[in-house]
Coordinates of C-alpha atoms and ligand atoms in Angstrom, one line a residue:
M1351 CA -31.9 -47.3 46.9
A1352 CA -33.5 -50.2 45.2
T1353 CA -36.8 -48.3 45.1
G1354 CA -35.1 -45.3 43.7
S1355 CA -33.5 -47.3 41.0
T1356 CA -36.8 -48.8 40.0
M1357 CA -38.2 -45.3 39.6
L1358 CA -35.2 -44.2 37.7
G1359 CA -35.4 -47.2 35.4
S1360 CA -39.0 -46.7 34.4
P1361 CA -40.4 -43.8 32.5
T1362 CA -42.8 -42.6 35.2
P1363 CA -44.1 -39.1 35.1
Q1364 CA -42.0 -38.2 38.1
F1365 CA -38.8 -39.4 36.5
V1366 CA -39.5 -37.7 33.2
G1367 CA -40.3 -34.5 35.1
A1368 CA -37.2 -34.6 37.3
F1369 CA -35.0 -35.4 34.3
A1370 CA -36.7 -32.7 32.3
L1371 CA -35.9 -30.2 35.1
M1372 CA -32.3 -30.8 34.5
S1373 CA -32.2 -31.3 30.8
P1374 CA -32.1 -27.6 29.6
V1375 CA -28.9 -27.0 31.5
L1376 CA -27.5 -30.4 30.6
A1377 CA -27.6 -29.4 27.0
D1378 CA -25.6 -26.2 27.3
R1379 CA -24.5 -26.5 23.8
T1380 CA -24.3 -24.1 20.9
L1381 CA -27.3 -24.0 18.7
E1382 CA -26.1 -24.8 15.2
S1383 CA -29.6 -25.1 13.7
C1384 CA -31.0 -21.8 14.8
G1385 CA -28.0 -19.5 15.0
S1386 CA -29.0 -17.6 11.9
L1387 CA -32.3 -16.6 13.5
Q1388 CA -30.6 -14.9 16.3
S1389 CA -28.0 -13.1 14.4
A1390 CA -30.0 -12.0 11.5
S1391 CA -33.4 -11.1 12.9
S1392 CA -33.2 -10.1 16.5
N1393 CA -29.9 -9.6 17.9
P1394 CA -29.4 -5.9 18.4
T1395 CA -25.8 -6.2 17.6
A1396 CA -26.3 -8.6 14.7
D1397 CA -24.0 -6.7 12.4
T1398 CA -21.1 -7.2 14.7
L1399 CA -22.0 -10.4 16.4
S1400 CA -22.4 -13.2 13.9
P1401 CA -22.4 -16.8 14.9
P1402 CA -19.7 -18.9 13.3
A1403 CA -20.2 -20.1 9.7
S1404 CA -21.1 -23.6 11.0
A1405 CA -24.1 -22.0 12.7
R1406 CA -25.6 -20.6 9.5
I1407 CA -28.2 -22.9 8.0
P1408 CA -31.5 -22.1 6.3
L1409 CA -34.4 -21.0 8.4
A1410 CA -36.5 -23.7 6.8
D1411 CA -34.6 -26.3 8.7
S1412 CA -37.2 -28.4 10.4
R1413 CA -35.3 -28.4 13.7
C1414 CA -36.1 -24.7 14.0
V1415 CA -39.8 -25.2 13.9
V1416 CA -40.2 -25.2 17.6
A1417 CA -38.1 -22.1 18.0
L1418 CA -40.0 -20.3 15.2
W1419 CA -43.4 -20.2 16.9
A1420 CA -41.9 -18.4 19.8
W1421 CA -40.1 -15.9 17.6
P1422 CA -42.7 -13.1 17.3
L1423 CA -42.8 -12.8 21.1
H1424 CA -39.1 -12.8 21.4
Q1425 CA -38.7 -10.2 18.7
T1426 CA -41.2 -7.9 20.3
I1427 CA -39.4 -8.1 23.6
E1428 CA -36.0 -7.6 21.9
R1429 CA -37.3 -4.6 20.0
C1430 CA -38.7 -2.9 23.1
Y1431 CA -35.4 -3.5 24.7
V1432 CA -33.4 -2.1 21.9
S1433 CA -35.5 1.0 21.4
S1434 CA -35.8 1.8 25.1
P1435 CA -33.9 5.1 25.6
W1436 CA -33.2 4.1 29.2
I1437 CA -31.3 1.1 28.1
K1438 CA -29.2 2.7 25.3
G1439 CA -26.5 3.8 27.7
R1440 CA -26.0 0.3 28.9
R1441 CA -26.0 -1.2 25.5
K1442 CA -22.4 -0.2 24.8
A1443 CA -21.1 -2.1 27.8
E1444 CA -23.3 -5.1 27.0
T1445 CA -22.2 -5.2 23.4
K1446 CA -18.6 -5.3 24.6
A1447 CA -19.4 -8.1 26.9
R1448 CA -21.3 -10.0 24.2
L1449 CA -18.3 -9.6 21.9
C1450 CA -15.9 -10.9 24.4
F1451 CA -18.0 -13.9 25.0
S1452 CA -19.1 -14.6 21.5
V1453 CA -15.6 -14.7 20.0
S1454 CA -14.6 -17.5 22.3
S1455 CA -17.6 -19.3 23.7
V1456 CA -18.6 -21.3 20.7
S1457 CA -15.3 -23.0 20.2
E1458 CA -14.9 -23.4 23.9
M1459 CA -18.2 -25.0 24.4
N1460 CA -17.1 -27.5 21.8
G1461 CA -14.1 -28.4 24.0
T1462 CA -11.3 -26.5 22.4
E1463 CA -8.4 -26.6 24.7
T1464 CA -6.2 -23.9 23.6
R1465 CA -7.1 -20.4 22.4
R1466 CA -4.9 -18.6 20.0
R1467 CA -6.8 -15.4 19.5
A1468 CA -5.3 -12.4 21.4
H1469 CA -7.7 -10.4 23.6
P1470 CA -6.3 -7.1 24.5
S1471 CA -6.6 -6.3 28.2
T1472 CA -8.9 -3.4 29.1
N1473 CA -7.1 -2.5 32.2
G1474 CA -3.6 -3.3 31.4
K1475 CA -3.1 -5.9 34.1
S1476 CA -2.4 -8.7 31.7
S1477 CA -2.8 -9.4 28.1
G1478 CA -3.6 -12.3 25.8
T1479 CA -0.7 -14.5 24.7
A1480 CA -0.4 -17.0 21.9
E1481 CA -1.9 -19.7 24.0
E1482 CA -4.7 -18.3 26.1
P1483 CA -6.6 -19.7 29.1
G1484 CA -10.3 -20.5 28.7
Q1485 CA -13.2 -18.2 29.4
W1486 CA -16.3 -19.3 31.3
G1487 CA -19.9 -18.6 31.1
R1488 CA -23.2 -20.2 29.9
A1489 CA -23.8 -20.9 26.2
W1490 CA -25.1 -18.0 24.2
E1491 CA -27.3 -20.1 22.1
V1492 CA -29.8 -22.9 22.6
D1493 CA -30.4 -26.2 20.8
W1494 CA -33.9 -27.6 20.0
F1495 CA -33.6 -30.3 22.6
S1496 CA -33.0 -27.8 25.4
L1497 CA -35.8 -25.7 24.1
L1498 CA -38.3 -28.6 24.3
G1499 CA -37.1 -29.3 27.8
V1500 CA -37.5 -25.7 28.8
I1501 CA -41.0 -25.5 27.5
S1502 CA -42.1 -28.8 29.0
L1503 CA -40.7 -27.8 32.3
L1504 CA -42.4 -24.4 32.3
C1505 CA -45.7 -26.2 31.6
F1506 CA -45.4 -29.3 33.7
A1507 CA -43.0 -28.8 36.7
P1508 CA -45.8 -27.2 38.8
F1509 CA -47.9 -30.3 38.1
I1510 CA -45.2 -32.6 39.2
V1511 CA -45.0 -30.8 42.6
F1512 CA -48.8 -30.9 42.8
Y1513 CA -48.9 -34.6 41.9
F1514 CA -46.7 -35.6 44.9
I1515 CA -48.6 -33.4 47.4
M1516 CA -52.0 -34.4 46.1
A1517 CA -50.9 -38.1 46.2
C1518 CA -50.6 -37.8 49.9
D1519 CA -53.7 -35.8 50.4
Q1520 CA -55.9 -38.0 48.3
Y1521 CA -54.1 -41.4 47.9
Q1522 CA -52.2 -41.9 51.2
C1523 CA -48.9 -41.0 49.4
S1524 CA -49.3 -43.7 46.8
V1525 CA -47.4 -42.6 43.7
M1526 CA -48.9 -45.1 41.3
E1527 CA -52.6 -45.0 42.3
P1528 CA -53.4 -41.5 41.1
F1529 CA -51.7 -42.4 37.8
L1530 CA -53.6 -45.7 37.4
D1531 CA -56.9 -44.0 38.3
L1532 CA -56.3 -41.3 35.7
V1533 CA -55.3 -43.9 33.1
S1534 CA -58.2 -46.2 33.8
G1535 CA -60.6 -43.3 33.8
E1536 CA -61.7 -43.7 37.5
A1537 CA -60.4 -40.2 38.1
T1538 CA -60.1 -37.2 35.7
L1539 CA -57.8 -34.3 36.0
G1540 CA -60.8 -32.2 36.8
S1541 CA -62.0 -34.5 39.6
V1542 CA -58.5 -34.6 41.1
F1543 CA -58.4 -30.8 41.2
E1544 CA -61.9 -30.6 42.5
R1545 CA -61.0 -32.8 45.5
S1546 CA -57.9 -30.6 46.2
A1547 CA -58.0 -27.6 48.5
S1548 CA -58.0 -24.4 46.4
F1549 CA -56.4 -21.0 46.8
T1550 CA -57.5 -19.3 50.0
W1551 CA -56.9 -15.7 51.1
S1552 CA -55.9 -16.9 54.6
A1553 CA -53.1 -18.9 53.0
A1554 CA -52.1 -15.9 50.9
K1555 CA -52.0 -13.8 54.1
I1556 CA -49.8 -16.4 55.9
Y1557 CA -47.5 -16.5 52.9
A1558 CA -47.3 -12.8 52.5
I1559 CA -46.5 -12.3 56.2
W1560 CA -43.9 -15.1 55.9
V1561 CA -42.1 -13.7 52.9
S1562 CA -42.3 -10.1 54.2
F1563 CA -40.8 -11.2 57.5
Q1564 CA -37.9 -12.9 55.8
V1565 CA -37.3 -9.8 53.6
F1566 CA -37.3 -7.7 56.8
L1567 CA -34.8 -10.0 58.5
Y1568 CA -32.6 -10.1 55.5
M1569 CA -32.6 -6.4 54.8
C1570 CA -33.0 -4.7 58.1
I1571 CA -31.1 -6.7 60.7
P1572 CA -27.3 -6.6 60.0
D1573 CA -25.5 -9.7 61.3
V1574 CA -24.2 -9.5 64.8
L1575 CA -23.5 -13.2 65.3
H1576 CA -20.1 -13.1 63.6
M1577 CA -19.1 -10.6 66.4
V1578 CA -20.1 -13.0 69.2
I1579 CA -19.6 -16.6 67.8
P1580 CA -16.0 -17.5 67.2
G1581 CA -15.3 -19.1 63.9
Y1582 CA -18.6 -18.0 62.3
V1583 CA -18.2 -15.9 59.1
G1584 CA -21.0 -13.4 58.7
G1585 CA -21.5 -9.7 58.0
V1586 CA -20.4 -8.2 54.7
Q1587 CA -18.5 -10.7 52.6
D1588 CA -17.1 -10.8 49.1
G1589 CA -18.7 -13.0 46.5
A1590 CA -16.7 -14.8 43.7
R1591 CA -15.6 -12.9 40.6
T1592 CA -18.4 -12.8 38.1
P1593 CA -17.8 -13.5 34.4
A1594 CA -17.5 -9.8 33.7
G1595 CA -14.8 -9.6 36.4
L1596 CA -16.9 -8.0 39.2
I1597 CA -16.8 -9.0 42.9
N1598 CA -20.1 -8.3 44.6
K1599 CA -20.5 -7.7 48.3
Y1600 CA -23.2 -9.6 50.3
E1601 CA -24.6 -9.2 53.8
I1602 CA -24.4 -12.6 55.3
N1603 CA -27.0 -12.9 58.1
G1604 CA -28.8 -16.2 57.2
L1605 CA -27.9 -17.9 60.5
Q1606 CA -29.2 -15.0 62.4
C1607 CA -32.5 -15.0 60.4
W1608 CA -32.9 -18.7 60.9
L1609 CA -32.4 -18.4 64.6
I1610 CA -34.8 -15.5 65.1
T1611 CA -37.4 -17.3 63.0
H1612 CA -37.1 -20.5 64.9
V1613 CA -37.0 -18.9 68.4
L1614 CA -40.2 -17.1 67.5
W1615 CA -41.7 -20.4 66.2
V1616 CA -40.9 -22.2 69.4
A1617 CA -42.0 -19.3 71.5
N1618 CA -45.3 -19.2 69.7
A1619 CA -45.8 -23.0 70.1
H1620 CA -45.1 -22.9 73.8
Y1621 CA -46.1 -19.5 75.1
F1622 CA -47.8 -17.1 72.7
H1623 CA -50.1 -19.4 70.7
W1624 CA -50.7 -16.9 68.0
F1625 CA -51.1 -19.7 65.5
S1626 CA -51.1 -23.5 65.6
P1627 CA -47.7 -25.3 65.0
T1628 CA -49.5 -27.3 62.3
I1629 CA -50.4 -24.1 60.4
I1630 CA -48.1 -25.1 57.5
I1631 CA -49.4 -28.6 56.9
D1632 CA -53.0 -27.4 57.5
N1633 CA -52.7 -25.0 54.6
W1634 CA -50.2 -27.0 52.5
I1635 CA -52.1 -27.1 49.2
P1636 CA -53.5 -23.5 49.4
L1637 CA -49.9 -22.4 50.2
L1638 CA -48.7 -24.3 47.1
W1639 CA -50.8 -22.0 44.9
C1640 CA -49.3 -19.0 46.7
T1641 CA -45.7 -20.2 46.3
N1642 CA -46.4 -20.7 42.6
I1643 CA -47.7 -17.2 42.3
L1644 CA -44.5 -15.8 43.9
G1645 CA -42.2 -18.2 42.0
Y1646 CA -43.6 -17.1 38.6
A1647 CA -43.9 -13.4 39.6
V1648 CA -40.2 -13.3 40.7
S1649 CA -39.0 -15.1 37.6
T1650 CA -41.0 -12.8 35.3
F1651 CA -39.9 -9.7 37.2
A1652 CA -36.2 -10.8 36.9
F1653 CA -36.7 -11.5 33.2
I1654 CA -38.2 -8.0 32.5
K1655 CA -35.7 -6.3 34.7
A1656 CA -32.8 -7.9 32.8
Y1657 CA -34.1 -6.1 29.6
L1658 CA -35.1 -2.8 31.2
F1659 CA -32.9 -2.1 34.1
P1660 CA -30.2 -4.8 34.7
T1661 CA -28.1 -4.4 37.7
N1662 CA -24.9 -5.1 35.7
A1663 CA -25.4 -5.2 32.0
E1664 CA -22.0 -6.8 31.4
D1665 CA -23.0 -9.8 33.3
C1666 CA -26.3 -10.3 31.4
K1667 CA -26.5 -13.2 29.0
F1668 CA -29.0 -13.3 26.1
T1669 CA -29.2 -16.6 24.3
G1670 CA -31.6 -15.3 21.6
N1671 CA -34.3 -17.7 22.9
V1672 CA -37.0 -16.1 25.0
F1673 CA -38.0 -19.3 26.8
Y1674 CA -34.4 -20.3 27.6
N1675 CA -33.7 -16.8 28.8
Y1676 CA -36.8 -16.9 31.0
M1677 CA -36.0 -20.2 32.5
M1678 CA -32.2 -20.1 33.0
G1679 CA -32.1 -16.3 33.6
I1680 CA -30.4 -13.4 31.9
E1681 CA -29.0 -11.4 34.8
F1682 CA -26.2 -12.9 36.7
N1683 CA -26.7 -11.1 40.0
P1684 CA -30.0 -9.2 39.9
R1685 CA -30.4 -6.8 42.8
I1686 CA -32.7 -4.1 44.0
G1687 CA -30.7 -1.4 45.5
K1688 CA -27.3 -2.1 46.8
W1689 CA -28.1 -5.1 49.0
F1690 CA -31.3 -7.0 48.0
D1691 CA -29.6 -9.8 46.1
F1692 CA -32.2 -12.1 44.4
K1693 CA -30.0 -15.2 44.3
L1694 CA -28.9 -15.0 48.0
F1695 CA -32.4 -14.2 49.2
F1696 CA -34.5 -16.6 47.2
N1697 CA -32.0 -19.5 47.3
G1698 CA -31.6 -19.3 51.0
R1699 CA -34.4 -17.5 52.8
P1700 CA -38.1 -18.3 52.0
G1701 CA -37.3 -21.9 51.1
I1702 CA -34.4 -23.1 53.2
V1703 CA -35.4 -21.3 56.4
A1704 CA -38.9 -22.7 55.9
W1705 CA -37.5 -26.3 55.4
T1706 CA -37.0 -26.9 59.1
L1707 CA -40.2 -25.1 60.0
I1708 CA -42.1 -27.3 57.6
N1709 CA -40.6 -30.4 59.2
L1710 CA -41.5 -29.1 62.7
S1711 CA -45.1 -28.6 61.4
Y1712 CA -45.2 -32.2 60.2
M1713 CA -43.9 -33.3 63.6
A1714 CA -46.6 -31.3 65.3
K1715 CA -49.2 -32.9 63.0
Q1716 CA -48.0 -36.4 63.9
Q1717 CA -48.4 -35.5 67.6
E1718 CA -51.9 -34.1 67.0
L1719 CA -53.0 -37.1 64.9
Y1720 CA -51.5 -40.1 66.8
G1721 CA -50.6 -38.7 70.2
H1722 CA -46.9 -39.4 69.7
V1723 CA -44.0 -38.6 67.4
T1724 CA -42.2 -41.5 65.7
N1725 CA -38.5 -42.1 65.7
S1726 CA -38.5 -41.8 61.9
M1727 CA -39.9 -38.3 62.1
I1728 CA -37.3 -37.3 64.7
L1729 CA -34.5 -38.7 62.5
V1730 CA -35.8 -36.8 59.4
N1731 CA -36.1 -33.6 61.4
V1732 CA -32.6 -34.0 63.0
L1733 CA -30.8 -35.0 59.8
Q1734 CA -32.4 -32.3 57.7
A1735 CA -31.9 -29.7 60.4
I1736 CA -28.2 -30.5 60.4
Y1737 CA -28.1 -29.9 56.7
V1738 CA -30.0 -26.6 56.9
L1739 CA -28.0 -25.3 59.8
D1740 CA -24.8 -26.3 58.0
F1741 CA -26.0 -24.2 55.1
F1742 CA -26.5 -21.1 57.2
W1743 CA -23.4 -21.6 59.3
N1744 CA -21.5 -21.7 56.0
E1745 CA -23.5 -19.1 54.1
A1746 CA -20.3 -17.2 53.2
W1747 CA -19.0 -20.3 51.6
Y1748 CA -22.2 -20.7 49.7
L1749 CA -21.2 -17.5 47.9
K1750 CA -18.6 -19.6 46.1
T1751 CA -20.9 -22.4 45.0
I1752 CA -22.3 -22.9 41.5
D1753 CA -25.7 -21.3 42.3
I1754 CA -24.1 -18.0 43.1
C1755 CA -21.0 -18.1 41.0
H1756 CA -22.2 -19.5 37.8
D1757 CA -26.0 -19.7 37.4
H1758 CA -28.0 -16.8 36.1
F1759 CA -31.2 -15.9 38.0
G1760 CA -34.3 -17.1 36.1
W1761 CA -37.3 -19.4 36.6
Y1762 CA -35.0 -22.3 37.4
L1763 CA -33.7 -20.6 40.6
G1764 CA -36.7 -18.3 41.3
W1765 CA -39.5 -20.8 40.9
G1766 CA -37.3 -23.7 42.1
D1767 CA -36.5 -21.9 45.4
C1768 CA -40.1 -20.8 46.0
V1769 CA -41.9 -24.0 45.1
W1770 CA -39.7 -27.0 44.2
L1771 CA -37.5 -26.8 47.2
P1772 CA -40.0 -26.3 50.1
Y1773 CA -42.4 -28.9 48.7
L1774 CA -40.2 -31.7 47.3
Y1775 CA -37.3 -31.5 49.7
T1776 CA -39.7 -32.1 52.6
L1777 CA -41.6 -35.1 51.2
Q1778 CA -40.3 -37.5 53.8
G1779 CA -41.9 -35.6 56.7
L1780 CA -45.1 -35.3 54.8
Y1781 CA -45.1 -39.0 54.1
L1782 CA -44.5 -39.7 57.8
V1783 CA -47.6 -37.7 58.7
Y1784 CA -49.7 -40.2 56.6
H1785 CA -47.5 -43.3 57.6
P1786 CA -46.2 -42.9 61.1
V1787 CA -43.4 -45.5 60.6
Q1788 CA -41.7 -46.6 63.9
L1789 CA -38.2 -48.0 62.9
S1790 CA -36.4 -50.8 64.7
Q1791 CA -33.4 -49.7 66.7
L1792 CA -31.0 -51.2 64.1
H1793 CA -32.8 -49.6 61.2
A1794 CA -32.8 -46.2 63.0
L1795 CA -29.2 -46.5 63.9
S1796 CA -28.2 -47.5 60.4
V1797 CA -30.1 -44.5 59.0
L1798 CA -28.4 -42.2 61.5
L1799 CA -24.9 -43.5 60.7
L1800 CA -25.5 -43.2 57.0
G1801 CA -26.8 -39.7 57.4
L1802 CA -23.9 -38.6 59.6
A1803 CA -21.3 -40.3 57.4
G1804 CA -22.8 -38.6 54.3
Y1805 CA -22.8 -35.3 56.1
Y1806 CA -19.2 -35.7 57.2
I1807 CA -18.0 -36.4 53.7
F1808 CA -20.2 -33.5 52.3
R1809 CA -19.0 -31.0 54.8
S1810 CA -15.3 -32.0 55.0
T1811 CA -15.0 -32.0 51.2
N1812 CA -16.6 -28.5 50.9
H1813 CA -14.5 -27.3 53.8
Q1814 CA -11.2 -28.5 52.2
K1815 CA -11.9 -26.6 49.0
D1816 CA -13.0 -23.5 50.8
L1817 CA -9.9 -23.6 53.1
F1818 CA -7.6 -24.2 50.2
R1819 CA -9.0 -21.4 48.1
R1820 CA -9.2 -18.9 51.0
T1821 CA -5.6 -19.5 52.1
E1822 CA -4.4 -19.8 48.5
G1823 CA -3.0 -23.2 49.3
Q1824 CA -1.3 -22.1 52.5
C1825 CA -3.0 -24.6 54.7
S1826 CA -2.9 -28.3 55.8
I1827 CA -5.1 -30.9 54.2
W1828 CA -5.1 -34.3 56.0
G1829 CA -2.0 -33.2 57.9
N1830 CA 0.0 -32.3 54.8
K1831 CA 0.7 -29.4 52.5
P1832 CA -1.9 -29.6 49.8
S1833 CA -1.0 -30.6 46.3
Y1834 CA -2.6 -28.7 43.4
I1835 CA -2.6 -27.8 39.7
E1836 CA -2.0 -24.2 38.8
C1837 CA -4.4 -22.9 36.2
S1838 CA -5.6 -19.7 34.6
Y1839 CA -8.7 -18.4 33.0
K1840 CA -10.0 -15.2 31.4
S1841 CA -12.9 -12.9 32.3
S1842 CA -15.0 -11.2 29.7
D1843 CA -12.9 -8.0 29.9
G1844 CA -10.0 -10.0 28.6
E1845 CA -8.1 -10.0 31.9
I1846 CA -6.3 -13.2 32.8
H1847 CA -6.7 -14.6 36.3
K1848 CA -4.8 -17.3 38.1
S1849 CA -6.4 -20.1 40.1
K1850 CA -5.6 -23.5 41.7
L1851 CA -7.3 -26.9 41.6
L1852 CA -6.8 -29.0 44.7
T1853 CA -5.6 -32.6 44.1
S1854 CA -5.2 -33.7 47.7
G1855 CA -7.6 -34.7 50.5
F1856 CA -11.1 -35.6 49.4
W1857 CA -10.4 -33.7 46.1
G1858 CA -7.7 -36.2 45.3
V1859 CA -10.1 -39.2 45.8
A1860 CA -12.7 -38.0 43.4
R1861 CA -13.6 -34.7 41.7
H1862 CA -17.0 -34.3 43.4
L1863 CA -17.0 -36.2 46.6
N1864 CA -19.1 -33.5 48.2
Y1865 CA -21.9 -34.6 45.9
T1866 CA -21.4 -38.2 47.0
G1867 CA -21.7 -37.2 50.6
D1868 CA -24.8 -35.2 49.8
L1869 CA -26.3 -38.3 48.1
M1870 CA -25.6 -40.5 51.1
G1871 CA -27.4 -38.0 53.3
S1872 CA -30.3 -37.8 50.9
L1873 CA -30.6 -41.6 50.9
A1874 CA -30.6 -41.6 54.7
Y1875 CA -33.7 -39.3 54.8
C1876 CA -35.5 -41.6 52.4
A1877 CA -34.5 -44.8 54.2
A1878 CA -35.9 -43.2 57.5
C1879 CA -39.3 -43.7 56.0
G1880 CA -39.0 -47.5 55.7
F1881 CA -39.7 -49.4 52.5
G1882 CA -43.5 -49.2 52.3
H1883 CA -43.9 -46.7 49.4
L1884 CA -42.0 -45.1 46.6
H1885 CA -43.2 -41.6 47.5
P1886 CA -40.4 -40.6 49.9
Y1887 CA -37.7 -42.0 47.6
F1888 CA -38.5 -39.5 44.9
Y1889 CA -35.9 -37.3 46.7
I1890 CA -33.0 -39.6 46.2
V1891 CA -33.9 -40.1 42.6
Y1892 CA -34.2 -36.4 42.0
M1893 CA -31.0 -35.6 43.9
T1894 CA -29.1 -38.3 41.9
I1895 CA -30.3 -36.7 38.7
L1896 CA -29.6 -33.2 39.9
L1897 CA -26.1 -33.9 41.2
V1898 CA -24.9 -36.2 38.4
H1899 CA -26.2 -33.6 35.9
R1900 CA -24.6 -30.8 37.9
C1901 CA -21.3 -32.7 37.9
V1902 CA -21.4 -33.1 34.1
R1903 CA -22.5 -29.4 33.7
D1904 CA -19.8 -28.2 36.1
E1905 CA -17.1 -30.2 34.4
H1906 CA -18.1 -28.9 31.0
R1907 CA -17.9 -25.4 32.3
C1908 CA -14.6 -25.9 34.0
S1909 CA -13.2 -27.5 30.9
S1910 CA -14.2 -24.3 29.0
K1911 CA -12.9 -22.1 31.7
Y1912 CA -9.5 -23.8 32.3
G1913 CA -8.9 -25.6 29.0
K1914 CA -5.7 -27.7 29.1
D1915 CA -5.3 -27.2 32.9
W1916 CA -8.6 -28.9 33.5
K1917 CA -7.4 -31.8 31.5
K1918 CA -4.3 -32.0 33.7
Y1919 CA -6.7 -32.1 36.7
T1920 CA -8.9 -34.9 35.3
D1921 CA -5.8 -36.9 34.4
A1922 CA -4.6 -36.5 38.0
V1923 CA -8.0 -37.3 39.6
S1924 CA -9.8 -39.7 37.3
Y1925 CA -13.2 -40.3 38.9
R1926 CA -16.1 -38.0 39.5
L1927 CA -18.3 -39.4 42.3
I1928 CA -17.3 -42.9 43.2
P1929 CA -13.7 -43.9 42.9
G1930 CA -13.3 -46.8 40.5
V1931 CA -16.9 -46.6 39.3
F1932 CA -17.9 -43.2 38.0
Ligands
NDP2964 P1 -18.7 -27.3 44.2 O1 -18.7 -26.7 45.6 O2 -18.1 -28.7 44.1 O3 -18.1 -26.3 43.3 C1 -17.6 -26.6 42.0 C2 -16.6 -25.6 41.6 O4 -15.5 -25.7 42.5 C3 -16.1 -25.7 40.2 O5 -17.0 -25.1 39.3 C4 -14.8 -25.0 40.4 O6 -15.1 -23.6 40.4 C5 -14.3 -25.4 41.7 N1 -13.5 -26.6 41.8 C6 -13.7 -27.8 41.1 N2 -12.7 -28.6 41.4 C7 -11.9 -28.0 42.2 C8 -10.7 -28.4 42.9 N3 -10.2 -29.6 42.7 N4 -10.1 -27.5 43.7 C9 -10.6 -26.3 43.9 N5 -11.7 -25.8 43.3 C10 -12.4 -26.7 42.5 O7 -20.2 -27.5 43.6 P2 -21.6 -26.9 43.9 O8 -21.5 -25.4 44.1 O9 -22.5 -27.5 42.9 O10 -22.0 -27.5 45.3 C11 -21.7 -27.1 46.6 C12 -22.4 -28.0 47.6 O11 -23.8 -27.8 47.6 C13 -22.1 -29.5 47.3 O12 -21.8 -30.1 48.4 C14 -23.5 -30.0 46.8 O13 -23.7 -31.3 47.2 C15 -24.5 -29.0 47.4 N6 -25.6 -28.9 46.6 C16 -26.8 -29.2 47.2 C17 -28.0 -29.1 46.4 C18 -29.3 -29.5 47.0 O14 -30.3 -29.2 46.3 N7 -29.3 -30.0 48.2 C19 -28.0 -28.5 45.1 C20 -26.7 -28.2 44.6 C21 -25.6 -28.3 45.4 P3 -14.0 -22.5 40.0 O15 -14.6 -21.9 38.8 O16 -14.0 -21.6 41.2 O17 -12.7 -23.2 39.8

């Protein structure tokens, strides 16, 4: 932790990058400076959708400069979109959705707690009253700070990933040495790249087979596990209600895919010998180029698809900024056909199924290089496998998490799942290939206990919320009937829905104890690598930034969604992550 804090405290490239990754979403605020650009020039519904008066300031405002140079590109795309005959039919619905959001989102993003504007219901189930519940969704507009963050990330995030992998490959996992070499002129960017493995067709073939195999498992093998394993929830499941009020169906078969993949991996390692178990680490840098190609291709496809053939136009969100749209996504739940859901597939499959295989490959490499596997490597494999298996065992629950319920699908998820996750979440195993640390029994036991305690808090907290929401409060939490706060919110069709916020069990201790447990587990993975280098501790630094930021972002969104009811909840449960501290 001390190491992590050191990194956090100094403006190293890693920290700046990791922070930058989160910054665009952190600043989900209304763009006051550039609002007039969007409404006057490009917005296809500009005549009906004007930002509030406070958003209208002269174009010459210097804060708009960054946005302006991107403007021609954005306008071209918007124009193609508007003039596409294919899309015209959908525009009506989208305009309606935009109207619904726009009238309320700006004031809500600014923290207004009560809404006095009446929204007539479209389906007659309920109607607006004098004091309305909040409405949720991401901001429609982007401030210049977010824009800068977005552009920096799009340019630099792939290099951050490369930096950490290259540091092991060329500098024995030293984080500072490559940086110092570059600063002192002993190395140049060119020489660093020259020394790195380049793209190879054999890596491309491996990666293509891998992704195709995962698509095949996802699409073609319906789940049977839920029929044979008691307590496991799989098969066709409902997602959460989208901002437009839809409930999508998902085929939950992740556990089955994970099992088939791993059985084949083990069978190959012991019987078939089609490929070496070190195949992943042996092609690690060439594979990095392939994952980047897929990450950018998927994000670009999702971006274009949102303009040309969105799955559900009412759940699209255009901020008026092309970079932000590209990064944070436009479509909420892009799909191909009825079942290929981009979020569920890319979030879970090529990256998280691969996570445990990557670790196994590292383990095999240690065995190959040193003739034995260290206890630290076993600990990392076991603790991370628990986390991955937990994810797939609870995949139906995952449909109710922020990734699926609230984030739109763009580069942030598409590229992040293809590249960031498999490369940076597995840094500990990679480090241990270069530094085969053998831990003392006490150290190993402490790491194991920390990891298991973290997992217990993480899982129990998530389980309590899931149970509470599934049974609508008709359950027992810590042996008692749960206490909760009744709340309501509004979807973009104007319909009002009821919900409940749990205030007992772990949710009565702090508002995000599941994140705290996750952080404890993350720290355990890092501590399993000993204290010799900063490299494996990047993960805890990154996770802290990710989850603290996520916590702030989620609370901002919940406050917009639930208004005064959220305030009641925060009054009842005062702390976010650590009772008495934060
Ligand atoms: P949560 O599961 O905590 O979901 C937050 C949502 O839960 C809120 O938006 C709100 O949604 C609802 N909610 C909040 N408070 C309450 C309450 N008191 N009672 C009932 N519902 C409540 O967050 P995430 O989806 O971010 O995370 C899920 C898990 O995934 C976490 O354990 C996290 O640690 C982990 N995670 C791991 C990551 C990784 O990279 N390893 C990344 C991100 C998450 P609503 O609108 O429905 O009310």
